[in-house]
Short mmCIF file of C-alpha atoms in Angstrom, two decimals:
data_model
loop_
_atom_site.label_atom_id
_atom_site.label_comp_id
_atom_site.label_asym_id
_atom_site.label_seq_id
_atom_site.Cartn_x
_atom_site.Cartn_y
_atom_site.Cartn_z
CA MET A 1 -76.64 -18.94 -6.84
CA ALA A 2 -73.31 -17.40 -5.87
CA SER A 3 -75.21 -14.57 -4.03
CA THR A 4 -77.16 -17.08 -2.04
CA LEU A 5 -74.08 -19.02 -0.91
CA GLU A 6 -72.25 -15.85 0.00
CA GLU A 7 -75.26 -14.93 2.32
CA ASP A 8 -75.03 -18.27 3.83
CA PHE A 9 -71.24 -17.95 4.46
CA THR A 10 -71.54 -14.41 5.83
CA CYS A 11 -71.09 -13.72 9.38
CA PRO A 12 -74.17 -11.94 10.98
CA MET A 13 -71.95 -9.67 13.04
CA CYS A 14 -69.32 -8.37 10.57
CA THR A 15 -71.32 -9.07 7.37
CA ASP A 16 -68.12 -10.58 5.82
CA ILE A 17 -67.25 -14.14 4.87
CA PHE A 18 -66.70 -16.23 7.81
CA LYS A 19 -63.15 -16.35 9.27
CA ASP A 20 -62.39 -19.22 11.58
CA PRO A 21 -66.10 -19.84 12.29
CA VAL A 22 -67.36 -21.13 15.57
CA VAL A 23 -70.74 -22.67 16.55
CA LEU A 24 -72.90 -22.14 19.62
CA SER A 25 -75.23 -24.71 21.20
CA CYS A 26 -78.11 -22.75 19.65
CA SER A 27 -76.55 -23.80 16.22
CA HIS A 28 -75.72 -20.00 15.32
CA SER A 29 -72.22 -19.61 13.82
CA PHE A 30 -70.01 -16.45 14.00
CA CYS A 31 -66.55 -15.53 13.32
CA LYS A 32 -64.41 -16.35 16.35
CA ALA A 33 -62.94 -12.97 16.63
CA CYS A 34 -66.51 -11.26 16.30
CA LEU A 35 -67.98 -13.31 19.03
CA GLN A 36 -65.25 -12.95 21.35
CA GLN A 37 -65.25 -9.18 20.97
CA CYS A 38 -69.12 -9.17 21.56
CA TRP A 39 -68.62 -11.26 24.71
CA ASP A 40 -65.93 -9.12 26.01
CA THR A 41 -67.97 -5.95 25.38
CA ASN A 42 -71.30 -7.26 26.95
CA GLY A 43 -69.67 -9.02 29.72
CA SER A 44 -71.85 -12.12 29.18
CA ARG A 45 -71.78 -15.33 26.98
CA GLU A 46 -74.94 -14.76 24.95
CA CYS A 47 -75.76 -15.64 21.47
CA PRO A 48 -75.85 -12.21 19.56
CA VAL A 49 -78.72 -13.41 17.57
CA CYS A 50 -81.22 -15.37 19.84
CA ARG A 51 -79.68 -14.18 23.19
CA ARG A 52 -79.43 -17.66 24.50
CA ARG A 53 -76.77 -18.08 27.19
CA SER A 54 -73.79 -20.33 26.15
CA SER A 55 -72.51 -22.88 28.66
CA ARG A 56 -69.04 -22.99 26.97
CA GLU A 57 -66.38 -20.47 27.70
CA HIS A 58 -64.58 -21.53 24.55
CA PRO A 59 -67.14 -22.31 21.60
CA LEU A 60 -66.50 -25.20 19.39
CA SER A 61 -64.97 -24.63 16.00
CA ASN A 62 -67.33 -25.15 13.09
CA VAL A 63 -65.05 -27.21 10.94
CA VAL A 64 -67.80 -28.10 8.44
CA LEU A 65 -68.54 -24.63 7.76
CA LYS A 66 -64.87 -23.61 7.73
CA ASN A 67 -64.16 -26.23 4.98
CA LEU A 68 -67.20 -25.04 2.97
CA VAL A 69 -66.16 -21.40 3.17
CA GLU A 70 -62.70 -22.26 2.02
CA THR A 71 -64.08 -24.11 -0.93
CA PHE A 72 -66.34 -21.37 -1.79
CA LEU A 73 -63.57 -18.82 -1.80
CA GLN A 74 -61.31 -20.91 -3.96
CA GLU A 75 -64.02 -21.39 -6.52
CA ARG A 76 -64.96 -17.78 -6.59
CA SER A 77 -61.37 -16.81 -6.92
CA GLN A 78 -60.93 -19.27 -9.88
CA THR A 79 -64.04 -17.91 -11.48
CA ALA A 80 -62.74 -14.32 -11.10
CA SER A 81 -59.32 -15.25 -12.46
CA ALA A 82 -60.97 -16.69 -15.52
CA GLY A 83 -62.89 -13.41 -16.16
CA SER A 84 -61.63 -10.12 -17.55
CA GLU A 85 -61.34 -8.47 -14.15
CA VAL A 86 -60.06 -9.54 -10.76
CA LEU A 87 -63.01 -9.49 -8.13
CA CYS A 88 -62.92 -9.03 -4.44
CA ILE A 89 -62.50 -12.60 -2.86
CA LEU A 90 -64.92 -11.56 -0.07
CA HIS A 91 -67.65 -9.87 -1.97
CA SER A 92 -67.22 -10.84 -5.64
CA GLU A 93 -67.11 -7.06 -6.41
CA LYS A 94 -64.79 -5.38 -8.79
CA LEU A 95 -61.62 -3.93 -7.01
CA LYS A 96 -62.16 -0.32 -7.89
CA LEU A 97 -60.64 1.36 -4.84
CA PHE A 98 -57.24 1.16 -3.14
CA CYS A 99 -56.93 1.31 0.71
CA LEU A 100 -54.06 3.80 1.51
CA ASP A 101 -53.93 2.42 5.27
CA ASP A 102 -53.73 -1.32 4.43
CA LYS A 103 -51.99 -0.75 1.09
CA GLN A 104 -54.24 -3.11 -0.90
CA PRO A 105 -57.13 -2.97 -3.40
CA VAL A 106 -60.71 -3.32 -2.13
CA CYS A 107 -64.30 -3.29 -3.38
CA VAL A 108 -67.06 -0.74 -2.49
CA VAL A 109 -68.43 -3.24 0.02
CA CYS A 110 -65.03 -3.63 1.75
CA ARG A 111 -64.90 0.23 2.00
CA ASP A 112 -68.03 0.27 4.12
CA SER A 113 -67.05 -2.80 6.26
CA LYS A 114 -65.85 -2.49 9.79
CA GLN A 115 -62.38 -3.76 8.69
CA HIS A 116 -61.84 -0.44 6.85
CA THR A 117 -63.54 1.93 9.23
CA ASN A 118 -61.93 5.40 9.13
CA HIS A 119 -59.50 4.29 6.32
CA LYS A 120 -58.63 6.46 3.36
CA PHE A 121 -59.23 5.32 -0.18
CA GLN A 122 -58.21 6.28 -3.66
CA PRO A 123 -59.36 5.03 -7.12
CA VAL A 124 -57.36 1.97 -8.23
CA ASP A 125 -56.26 3.72 -11.51
CA GLU A 126 -54.74 6.73 -9.48
CA ALA A 127 -53.18 4.32 -7.00
CA ILE A 128 -51.62 2.26 -9.64
CA SER A 129 -50.15 5.41 -11.34
CA ASP A 130 -48.73 6.76 -8.02
CA LEU A 131 -47.38 3.48 -7.01
CA THR A 132 -45.80 2.85 -10.33
CA GLU A 133 -43.96 6.15 -10.19
CA GLU A 134 -42.83 5.52 -6.55
CA LEU A 135 -41.73 1.91 -7.62
CA LYS A 136 -39.73 3.26 -10.67
CA ILE A 137 -37.95 5.67 -8.18
CA ARG A 138 -37.11 2.74 -5.78
CA LEU A 139 -36.12 0.59 -8.81
CA GLU A 140 -33.73 3.33 -9.98
CA THR A 141 -32.17 3.55 -6.65
CA LEU A 142 -31.87 -0.15 -6.49
CA GLN A 143 -30.44 -0.28 -9.98
CA LYS A 144 -27.95 2.35 -9.14
CA LYS A 145 -26.91 0.36 -5.97
CA LEU A 146 -26.64 -2.72 -8.12
CA ASN A 147 -24.40 -0.92 -10.50
CA VAL A 148 -22.19 0.26 -7.69
CA PHE A 149 -21.88 -3.34 -6.38
CA GLU A 150 -21.21 -4.69 -9.86
CA LYS A 151 -18.50 -2.14 -10.43
CA ALA A 152 -17.00 -2.78 -7.11
CA LYS A 153 -16.97 -6.55 -7.89
CA ARG A 154 -15.34 -5.90 -11.30
CA THR A 155 -12.71 -3.79 -9.56
CA SER A 156 -12.20 -6.53 -6.86
CA ASP A 157 -11.79 -9.07 -9.58
CA GLN A 158 -9.29 -6.85 -11.50
CA ILE A 159 -7.31 -6.26 -8.21
CA ALA A 160 -7.31 -10.04 -7.30
CA GLU A 161 -6.03 -10.77 -10.97
CA HIS A 162 -3.45 -7.68 -10.74
CA ILE A 163 -2.08 -9.15 -7.46
CA LYS A 164 -1.01 -12.26 -9.11
CA THR A 165 0.55 -10.44 -11.99
CA GLN A 166 2.28 -8.08 -9.61
CA ALA A 167 3.59 -11.08 -7.49
CA GLN A 168 4.96 -12.81 -10.57
CA ASN A 169 6.63 -9.67 -11.93
CA THR A 170 7.99 -8.61 -8.63
CA GLU A 171 9.46 -12.12 -8.04
CA ARG A 172 10.94 -12.30 -11.45
CA LYS A 173 12.51 -8.84 -10.90
CA MET A 174 13.88 -9.86 -7.46
CA LYS A 175 15.36 -12.91 -8.76
CA GLU A 176 17.06 -10.89 -11.56
CA GLU A 177 18.44 -8.33 -9.00
CA PHE A 178 19.56 -11.15 -6.70
CA GLU A 179 21.23 -12.92 -9.66
CA LYS A 180 23.12 -9.81 -10.54
CA LEU A 181 24.48 -9.69 -6.81
CA HIS A 182 25.25 -13.31 -6.83
CA GLN A 183 27.07 -12.97 -10.11
CA PHE A 184 29.13 -10.05 -8.77
CA LEU A 185 30.10 -12.16 -5.66
CA ARG A 186 30.81 -15.08 -7.93
CA ASP A 187 33.03 -12.83 -10.18
CA GLU A 188 34.59 -11.22 -7.13
CA GLU A 189 35.33 -14.59 -5.49
CA ALA A 190 36.85 -15.75 -8.73
CA ALA A 191 38.98 -12.66 -9.12
CA ARG A 192 40.19 -12.66 -5.50
CA THR A 193 40.95 -16.42 -5.73
CA ALA A 194 42.79 -15.89 -8.89
CA ALA A 195 44.85 -13.15 -7.25
CA LEU A 196 45.54 -15.51 -4.37
CA ARG A 197 46.67 -18.17 -6.88
CA GLU A 198 48.89 -15.74 -8.73
CA GLU A 199 50.57 -14.59 -5.54
CA GLU A 200 51.05 -18.26 -4.53
CA GLU A 201 52.64 -19.18 -7.79
CA GLN A 202 54.82 -16.08 -7.74
CA LYS A 203 56.08 -16.66 -4.22
CA SER A 204 56.33 -20.47 -4.76
CA GLN A 205 58.41 -19.84 -7.92
CA MET A 206 60.52 -17.23 -5.93
CA MET A 207 61.11 -19.83 -3.18
CA LYS A 208 61.91 -22.45 -5.61
CA GLU A 209 64.71 -20.33 -7.21
CA LYS A 210 65.86 -19.23 -3.75
CA ILE A 211 66.07 -23.08 -2.65
CA GLU A 212 67.85 -23.90 -5.95
CA LYS A 213 70.33 -21.14 -5.43
CA MET A 214 70.99 -22.16 -1.87
CA SER A 215 71.40 -25.76 -3.01
CA ARG A 216 74.14 -24.66 -5.37
CA GLU A 217 75.78 -22.51 -2.63
CA ILE A 218 75.67 -25.52 -0.31
CA SER A 219 77.21 -27.68 -2.92
CA SER A 220 79.85 -25.05 -3.53
CA LEU A 221 80.50 -24.42 0.22
CA SER A 222 80.97 -28.23 0.63
CA ASP A 223 83.59 -28.24 -2.12
CA THR A 224 85.36 -25.24 -0.53
CA ILE A 225 85.38 -26.87 2.78
CA ARG A 226 87.12 -29.96 1.25
CA VAL A 227 89.70 -27.75 -0.42
CA ILE A 228 90.32 -25.84 2.69
CA GLU A 229 90.83 -29.01 4.67
CA GLU A 230 93.33 -30.36 2.20
CA LYS A 231 95.24 -27.17 2.28
CA MET A 232 95.25 -27.22 6.00
CA ARG A 233 96.83 -30.70 5.91
CA ALA A 234 99.35 -29.39 3.41
CA GLU A 235 100.01 -26.41 5.68
CA ASP A 236 98.95 -24.00 2.79
CA ASP A 237 97.80 -20.61 4.40
CA THR A 238 95.93 -19.26 1.45
CA PHE A 239 92.75 -20.63 2.88
CA LEU A 240 92.91 -17.69 5.44
CA GLN A 241 92.10 -15.31 2.56
CA TYR A 242 88.63 -17.02 1.99
CA THR A 243 85.65 -15.37 3.76
CA PRO A 244 82.37 -17.20 2.84
CA GLN A 245 79.13 -15.16 2.59
CA ASP A 246 76.08 -15.94 4.76
CA PRO A 247 73.08 -17.23 2.99
CA GLU A 248 70.62 -14.42 1.81
CA ARG A 249 67.55 -14.22 4.19
CA VAL A 250 64.23 -14.38 2.28
CA SER A 251 61.87 -11.48 3.27
CA GLY A 252 58.25 -11.22 2.24
CA ALA A 253 57.98 -14.80 0.94
CA LEU A 254 54.88 -15.79 2.85
CA ILE A 255 51.32 -15.22 1.43
CA ASN A 256 50.00 -11.78 2.44
CA VAL A 257 46.89 -13.32 4.15
CA ALA A 258 45.88 -9.95 5.68
CA LYS A 259 45.68 -8.56 2.13
CA HIS A 260 43.15 -11.31 1.11
CA LEU A 261 41.23 -11.73 4.26
CA GLY A 262 41.37 -8.53 6.20
CA ASN A 263 38.08 -6.72 6.13
CA LEU A 264 37.11 -8.91 3.24
CA LYS A 265 33.39 -8.58 3.55
CA PHE A 266 33.55 -4.82 3.89
CA ARG A 267 35.92 -4.34 0.91
CA VAL A 268 33.63 -6.48 -1.28
CA TRP A 269 30.69 -4.50 -0.04
CA GLU A 270 32.54 -1.35 -0.81
CA LYS A 271 33.38 -2.54 -4.33
CA MET A 272 29.69 -3.57 -4.79
CA GLN A 273 28.72 0.15 -4.55
CA GLU A 274 30.04 0.48 -8.06
CA ILE A 275 27.03 -1.59 -9.29
CA VAL A 276 24.60 -0.55 -6.57
CA GLN A 277 22.91 2.82 -6.38
CA TYR A 278 20.70 4.37 -3.73
CA THR A 279 17.66 6.38 -4.94
CA PRO A 280 15.97 8.38 -2.10
CA VAL A 281 12.57 8.10 -3.75
CA SER A 282 10.90 4.87 -5.19
CA LEU A 283 7.79 5.45 -7.07
CA ASP A 284 4.66 3.59 -5.84
CA PRO A 285 3.00 1.73 -8.80
CA ASN A 286 -0.21 1.27 -6.91
CA THR A 287 -0.81 5.02 -7.05
CA ALA A 288 0.17 5.67 -10.67
CA HIS A 289 -2.46 6.86 -13.13
CA PRO A 290 -3.18 4.28 -15.87
CA CYS A 291 -1.50 6.33 -18.57
CA LEU A 292 1.82 6.42 -16.62
CA ILE A 293 4.34 3.51 -16.97
CA LEU A 294 7.07 3.09 -14.31
CA SER A 295 10.41 1.62 -14.97
CA GLU A 296 11.16 -1.89 -13.35
CA ASP A 297 13.42 -0.35 -10.88
CA LEU A 298 10.60 2.27 -9.96
CA THR A 299 12.88 5.31 -10.48
CA SER A 300 11.46 6.78 -13.70
CA VAL A 301 7.93 7.44 -14.98
CA ARG A 302 6.88 8.19 -18.58
CA HIS A 303 3.54 9.08 -20.19
CA ASP A 304 2.17 6.61 -22.57
CA GLU A 305 -1.08 4.82 -23.75
CA TRP A 306 -3.79 3.95 -21.31
CA GLN A 307 -3.31 0.57 -19.36
CA GLN A 308 -5.89 -1.73 -18.05
CA LEU A 309 -5.29 -1.36 -14.27
CA PRO A 310 -7.48 -1.97 -11.15
CA ASP A 311 -9.24 1.18 -9.86
CA ASN A 312 -7.97 0.78 -6.30
CA PRO A 313 -8.42 3.63 -3.93
CA GLU A 314 -4.80 4.68 -3.82
CA ARG A 315 -4.58 5.16 -7.68
CA PHE A 316 -5.02 8.53 -9.43
CA ASP A 317 -7.86 8.31 -12.00
CA GLU A 318 -7.87 11.77 -13.62
CA ALA A 319 -4.51 13.50 -13.04
CA ALA A 320 -1.40 11.95 -14.59
CA SER A 321 0.28 11.59 -11.24
CA VAL A 322 2.05 9.16 -9.12
CA LEU A 323 3.44 9.27 -5.57
CA GLY A 324 6.66 8.10 -3.78
CA SER A 325 6.31 4.77 -1.94
CA GLU A 326 7.47 6.25 1.50
CA GLY A 327 5.79 9.16 3.26
CA PHE A 328 7.23 11.63 5.83
CA ASN A 329 5.82 13.07 9.02
CA SER A 330 9.13 14.48 10.49
CA GLY A 331 12.67 15.35 9.60
CA ALA A 332 14.35 16.59 6.53
CA TYR A 333 14.65 14.94 3.05
CA CYS A 334 15.89 15.68 -0.38
CA TRP A 335 15.61 14.16 -3.87
CA ASP A 336 16.58 15.12 -7.42
CA VAL A 337 14.53 14.69 -10.48
CA GLU A 338 15.78 14.69 -14.01
CA VAL A 339 13.12 16.44 -16.16
CA GLY A 340 15.11 16.68 -19.34
CA GLU A 341 13.16 17.92 -22.37
CA ASN A 342 9.87 17.16 -20.83
CA THR A 343 7.35 19.98 -21.57
CA TRP A 344 4.67 19.34 -18.93
CA TRP A 345 5.78 18.08 -15.49
CA PHE A 346 5.32 18.85 -11.81
CA VAL A 347 7.16 17.77 -8.56
CA GLY A 348 6.42 18.39 -5.01
CA VAL A 349 4.68 16.63 -2.13
CA MET A 350 1.00 15.57 -1.43
CA THR A 351 -0.73 14.80 1.99
CA GLU A 352 -1.73 11.23 2.70
CA SER A 353 -5.46 12.30 3.08
CA LEU A 354 -6.00 14.15 -0.01
CA GLN A 355 -8.66 12.51 -2.37
CA ARG A 356 -6.92 11.09 -5.52
CA LYS A 357 -10.01 10.54 -7.48
CA GLY A 358 -11.34 13.24 -9.73
CA ASN A 359 -9.99 16.86 -10.18
CA TYR A 360 -8.26 18.02 -7.04
CA ALA A 361 -6.34 20.84 -8.59
CA SER A 362 -7.99 23.52 -6.50
CA GLU A 363 -7.99 21.65 -3.20
CA SER A 364 -5.38 22.15 -0.46
CA GLY A 365 -2.99 19.37 0.38
CA HIS A 366 -0.46 19.50 -2.42
CA TRP A 367 2.42 21.76 -3.15
CA CYS A 368 4.64 21.68 -6.26
CA VAL A 369 6.69 23.46 -8.95
CA TYR A 370 5.41 22.71 -12.36
CA TYR A 371 6.36 23.42 -15.95
CA LYS A 372 3.67 23.86 -18.68
CA ASP A 373 3.43 25.99 -21.83
CA GLY A 374 6.95 27.19 -21.47
CA GLU A 375 6.34 28.65 -17.99
CA TYR A 376 7.60 27.59 -14.46
CA ARG A 377 5.12 28.23 -11.75
CA ALA A 378 4.70 27.27 -7.97
CA GLY A 379 1.39 25.84 -6.80
CA SER A 380 0.00 25.90 -3.21
CA PRO A 381 -3.83 25.50 -3.61
CA PRO A 382 -6.07 27.16 -2.95
CA GLN A 383 -3.76 30.14 -3.41
CA PRO A 384 -3.15 31.19 -6.97
CA PRO A 385 0.02 29.85 -8.57
CA THR A 386 3.20 31.95 -8.61
CA LEU A 387 5.11 32.67 -11.84
CA LEU A 388 8.85 31.74 -11.32
CA THR A 389 11.87 33.11 -13.13
CA VAL A 390 14.83 30.67 -13.82
CA LYS A 391 18.37 31.49 -15.26
CA GLN A 392 18.12 28.58 -17.72
CA LYS A 393 15.82 25.72 -18.84
CA LEU A 394 15.76 23.18 -16.01
CA GLN A 395 17.26 19.80 -16.87
CA ARG A 396 17.21 18.80 -13.17
CA ILE A 397 15.37 19.89 -10.14
CA THR A 398 16.21 19.28 -6.51
CA VAL A 399 13.31 19.11 -4.04
CA GLN A 400 14.11 19.50 -0.43
CA LEU A 401 11.53 19.05 2.27
CA ASP A 402 11.90 20.22 5.92
CA TRP A 403 8.78 18.78 7.53
CA ASP A 404 9.46 20.09 10.94
CA ARG A 405 10.11 23.77 9.79
CA GLY A 406 7.19 23.47 7.29
CA GLU A 407 9.43 24.30 4.20
CA LEU A 408 9.39 22.78 0.75
CA SER A 409 12.25 24.22 -1.37
CA PHE A 410 13.25 23.75 -4.94
CA PHE A 411 16.72 24.21 -6.44
CA ASP A 412 18.51 24.08 -9.83
CA PRO A 413 21.37 21.59 -9.11
CA ASP A 414 23.20 22.51 -12.34
CA ASN A 415 23.98 25.91 -11.31
CA ASN A 416 23.34 25.73 -7.49
CA THR A 417 20.57 28.37 -7.51
CA HIS A 418 17.46 28.63 -5.31
CA ILE A 419 14.27 28.50 -7.38
CA HIS A 420 11.41 28.90 -4.83
CA THR A 421 10.30 27.92 -1.23
CA LEU A 422 6.84 27.06 -0.18
CA THR A 423 5.94 27.31 3.49
CA HIS A 424 3.17 25.40 5.22
CA THR A 425 2.65 24.03 8.75
CA PHE A 426 2.42 20.24 8.07
CA THR A 427 0.22 18.12 10.30
CA GLU A 428 0.16 14.74 8.62
CA ARG A 429 2.28 12.48 6.53
CA VAL A 430 3.21 13.79 3.12
CA PHE A 431 4.45 11.83 0.11
CA PRO A 432 6.81 12.91 -2.90
CA TYR A 433 4.40 13.80 -5.67
CA PHE A 434 5.10 13.69 -9.48
CA GLY A 435 3.18 14.35 -12.62
CA ASN A 436 4.04 13.74 -16.29
CA GLY A 437 1.74 15.06 -19.03
CA CYS A 438 4.33 14.69 -21.87
CA LYS A 439 5.29 11.80 -23.85
CA LEU A 440 8.67 13.33 -25.14
CA SER A 441 10.62 12.63 -21.99
CA PRO A 442 10.30 10.64 -18.78
CA LEU A 443 10.92 12.03 -15.22
CA ARG A 444 13.77 10.15 -13.56
CA MET A 445 14.72 10.00 -10.04
CA LEU A 446 18.47 10.32 -9.74
CA PRO A 447 20.63 8.32 -7.42
CA HIS A 448 22.73 9.89 -4.67
CA ASN A 449 26.31 9.19 -3.72
CA HIS A 450 27.74 8.83 -0.14
CA THR A 451 28.73 12.50 0.23
CA ASP A 452 25.56 13.93 -1.12
CA LEU A 453 23.48 11.53 1.15
CA ILE A 454 25.43 12.50 4.21
CA GLN A 455 24.87 16.28 3.40
CA HIS A 456 21.17 15.70 2.72
CA ASN A 457 20.09 13.41 5.46
CA HIS A 458 22.35 12.36 8.23
CA THR A 459 19.80 10.78 10.40
CA VAL A 460 18.33 8.35 8.01
CA LEU A 461 21.72 7.27 6.73
CA ILE A 462 23.17 6.86 10.29
CA GLN A 463 20.27 4.49 10.92
CA HIS A 464 20.87 2.83 7.64
CA ASN A 465 24.49 2.16 7.84
CA PRO A 466 26.44 4.04 10.51
CA THR A 467 29.72 2.04 9.91
CA VAL A 468 30.26 3.46 6.36
CA LEU A 469 29.24 7.06 7.61
CA ILE A 470 31.63 6.83 10.46
CA GLN A 471 34.46 6.04 8.13
CA HIS A 472 33.42 8.77 5.75
CA ASN A 473 33.42 11.68 8.19
CA HIS A 474 33.69 11.29 11.88
CA THR A 475 33.39 14.98 12.75
CA ASP A 476 30.21 15.87 10.80
CA LEU A 477 28.38 12.70 12.13
CA ILE A 478 29.43 13.25 15.73
CA GLN A 479 28.09 16.75 15.60
CA HIS A 480 24.85 15.57 13.94
CA ASN A 481 23.86 12.69 16.16
CA PRO A 482 26.53 11.45 18.65
CA THR A 483 23.98 9.35 20.56
CA VAL A 484 23.34 6.97 17.69
CA LEU A 485 26.91 6.82 16.85
CA ILE A 486 27.92 6.09 20.42
CA GLN A 487 25.53 3.21 20.58
CA HIS A 488 26.79 1.91 17.19
CA ASN A 489 30.56 2.07 17.74
CA PRO A 490 31.79 3.99 20.87
CA THR A 491 35.38 2.56 20.57
CA VAL A 492 35.98 4.22 17.16
CA LEU A 493 34.39 7.51 18.14
CA ILE A 494 36.34 7.72 21.38
CA GLN A 495 39.54 7.08 19.41
CA HIS A 496 38.40 9.75 16.95
CA ASN A 497 37.65 12.61 19.26
CA PRO A 498 37.12 11.52 23.04
CA THR A 499 37.04 15.19 24.11
CA ASP A 500 33.83 16.05 22.13
CA LEU A 501 32.04 12.83 23.00
CA ILE A 502 32.75 13.12 26.77
CA GLN A 503 31.38 16.72 26.69
CA TYR A 504 28.22 15.47 24.98
CA ASN A 505 27.56 12.41 27.19
CA PRO A 506 30.25 10.92 29.47
CA THR A 507 27.87 8.58 31.25
CA ASP A 508 27.01 6.67 27.91
CA LEU A 509 30.73 6.50 26.91
CA ILE A 510 31.66 5.06 30.23
CA GLN A 511 28.89 2.47 29.99
CA HIS A 512 29.74 1.68 26.41
CA ASN A 513 33.59 1.55 26.70
CA HIS A 514 34.50 0.79 30.29
CA CYS A 515 36.75 -1.86 29.18
CA LEU A 516 39.14 0.67 27.73
CA HIS A 517 39.44 2.44 31.16
CA PRO A 518 39.65 -0.32 33.87
CA ALA A 519 39.17 0.75 37.32
#
C-alpha cells in the first residue's frame, strides 16, 4: 500500500516525492521547480507527459495533492520512527549512505536521484565515526574556550570583590594617617597656646608687680612733696639735698607676637617632619606575588603563606616579586633597601613591558643584584650572572639608577663602597624591582632625610618643595636648576647670589623681579 501511494505522489520528472506540486489543464501534476526548468529548457509551455500546450504562464498550485503529500510524509515518518531504524522520508529506504556534499544521510535511491548528481558518498557508519572524532575535537576546543571564559569570570569576580576590600582598607589607613596629622596639629596648637598663655601670665604678673611698685613710689613721692613744701614754708634748706629718681621704664613687657605668629605654618610644618618620613619607593600591592605581604605603609615586604588574591595582569604569579609604584623613563633616582638577615633576595629594576606571568628569569628586561646560597651575583639576562665580592655581609644596599646614562649601580652604604654597575640603553619606563624568597627577614625601603634627598635627586625635590630646598642650600640648588628656582622665588635667589643668576638668565630675573629695580 505504501509503495502504491509513493508512486502516486512521485513527480514523473524527478521521480521524487512532489515538492510544491502544480497542475496543468491536462490534469498532469509536476513539481513546480521541475516544470519551470523543463519549460525554460524547451522554450515552450508543453506538458512533459502528453505534450499538450498550456495556456497559463504560471500553472495553478495543486493544493489537494500538496496536502496529501504532506500527510503521507508525516505518516511515513511516524512509522519509521516507531521502527528500529530511521528511513528516508522520500523513499522509505534505510539511510545507509552519507552525502559528503550536502552533509546529510541518504538512501540508495537518493544517491541515484538528480538531487545528488556527482555528489560524493560515504557509508553511514564511517561518516558517523569521522564526524564523531571531528565533533570531539571541536567540543574540546569549545570546552577549553569555556574554561578560559569561566576562569576569566572568576578572576573578574575576585577583582571586583578585592576592589571593595582595597577601598575599605585604604580608606581606613588614610583616616588613621590623617588622624595622626590632626592629632599632631591639635597637640602643637595646644602647646603653642599654652606657651602664649604662660608668656601672658608671666608678663602680666611682671606688669602687675611693676604697677604696684610704681604705685608705692607715687605714694612715697607725694609724701615727699608735702614734706618739701612744708620745709619750704619753714625756710628749711635741707630739701635741696633730695634728688628723686625717675620711674624705671618697662622693657620687653609686651607679648612677643612675632615669636608666636612669625612663619607659624612653616615652623609647624618643619616640626612635623619629626613624625613624617619620605620613602623614595612605595611598593605596589597590585603587582605583589600572593606569597608576599606588604606593610600598611607599603615600605616593607615579607614572605609568608599564600594569600587569596585576584590574578590580575599586573601581578607576578610565579616569582616572589613586587614592583615599586612609580616608574621612571628619564632622570636619576636612588633608594636604599634594608636586607638584614634575609638569605634570598634581589633588588633592581624591571621594564614595564616584561611579562610578569610564568618564569621570566632568562628573559631580558630586568637587571638586579641578588643574594642566594651565601653568594652575591649581578643579573642582566640573557647574559649569565656575575659573581660579586663584598667586604662584609650586606645589611643595606643602595640602588642608584641613571636612566639617561643607562647605568644601574649598587652600593654598600654602611662602608660607602661600590658593589657593581650594570649598563644598558634604556628605551622604556622601568620600575624598582624587589624579590623576597626568605621568611626570616623582610625587605624594607629606608626613608631619606633632607640632605640625602638633595644629594640624590635635586630635580624631583625642587619640584616637590623648592622652598625647603632653597633654605637648605642655595648654592647647590642654583647650580643644579636655576630656572625652576627662579620661577619659584626669584627674590630670595637674587638676594642670595645675584651675580650667578644674572649670568644664567638676566631676562627671566628682570621679568620676575622688576619691582626690585624700578626704572
